[in-house]
Amino acid sequence: MDQEKIGKFIAQCRKAKGFTQAALAERLGITDRAVSKWETARSLPDASIMLGLCALLDINVNELLSGERLDMDNYKDMAEAHLIEMRKQEEAANRRLLSLEWVIGMMGTLGFFMGMFAGSYAVTDPWWRAALYVLGTLMLLAGGQVALKLEQSVGYYECPECCERYVPTMKAVFFAPHFGRTRRMKCPRCGAKAYQKKVLTK
Ligand SMILES: [Zn+2]
């Protein structure tokens, strides 16, 4: 995707519709800084507001991502190219988030052991000792919770029976036996209880 071209196209469509950056931003419920960033090719509109933006500019998502008006001939090719591109971006973003999950989980665990260690050996005052134990435990709980939330919400799980890809509930993830990122859960589509693998895209 050509960010520069997309930015210019957004600016051009916005002006054609008679919106200022601020007016467009207001209708989308975002800041005019965000609009300015798109138009100067520093960011792309979030997927969540693409449809709203397209409706206001009277274009479709495919045209938005192409940075130009499309006719029927090249429409389908562009649509496919964009689907592949968006999938790649989702995959890369999810991979980053899952590495982050690992780091956060490790930090929580490390904080726990440091708190326990320091509480046991570095201080003698019982209040300090208790405070360090509590701190270590809180770090473990906080790290664990953030890591689990990422585990649940990033990417999808795939059912080996029916190949459905879905996002499970927090509760299902929490109680599921697992090794690595593979968890034994009940598939919401076919009901099979099986070990389900994490996948990055739908
Ligand atoms: Zn299934």
Short mmCIF file of N, CA and C and ligand atoms in Angstrom, two decimals, residues 159 161-162 164 187 189-191, ligand 1:
data_model
loop_
_atom_site.label_atom_id
_atom_site.label_comp_id
_atom_site.label_asym_id
_atom_site.label_seq_id
_atom_site.Cartn_x
_atom_site.Cartn_y
_atom_site.Cartn_z
N CYS A 159 -9.96 -24.88 15.79
CA CYS A 159 -10.47 -26.20 16.16
C CYS A 159 -9.95 -27.24 15.17
N GLU A 161 -11.10 -30.16 14.65
CA GLU A 161 -12.19 -30.97 14.08
C GLU A 161 -12.84 -30.26 12.89
N CYS A 162 -13.28 -29.00 13.12
CA CYS A 162 -14.04 -28.33 12.06
C CYS A 162 -13.29 -27.14 11.46
N GLU A 164 -12.79 -24.28 12.57
CA GLU A 164 -13.29 -22.96 12.94
C GLU A 164 -12.18 -22.18 13.64
N CYS A 187 -14.79 -26.20 21.27
CA CYS A 187 -15.02 -25.39 20.08
C CYS A 187 -16.43 -24.81 20.10
N ARG A 189 -18.19 -23.85 17.73
CA ARG A 189 -18.99 -24.21 16.56
C ARG A 189 -19.45 -25.66 16.60
N CYS A 190 -18.48 -26.59 16.74
CA CYS A 190 -18.88 -28.00 16.67
C CYS A 190 -18.93 -28.65 18.05
N GLY A 191 -18.46 -27.94 19.08
CA GLY A 191 -18.55 -28.47 20.44
C GLY A 191 -17.49 -29.48 20.80
ZN ZN B 1 -14.93 -27.25 15.90
#
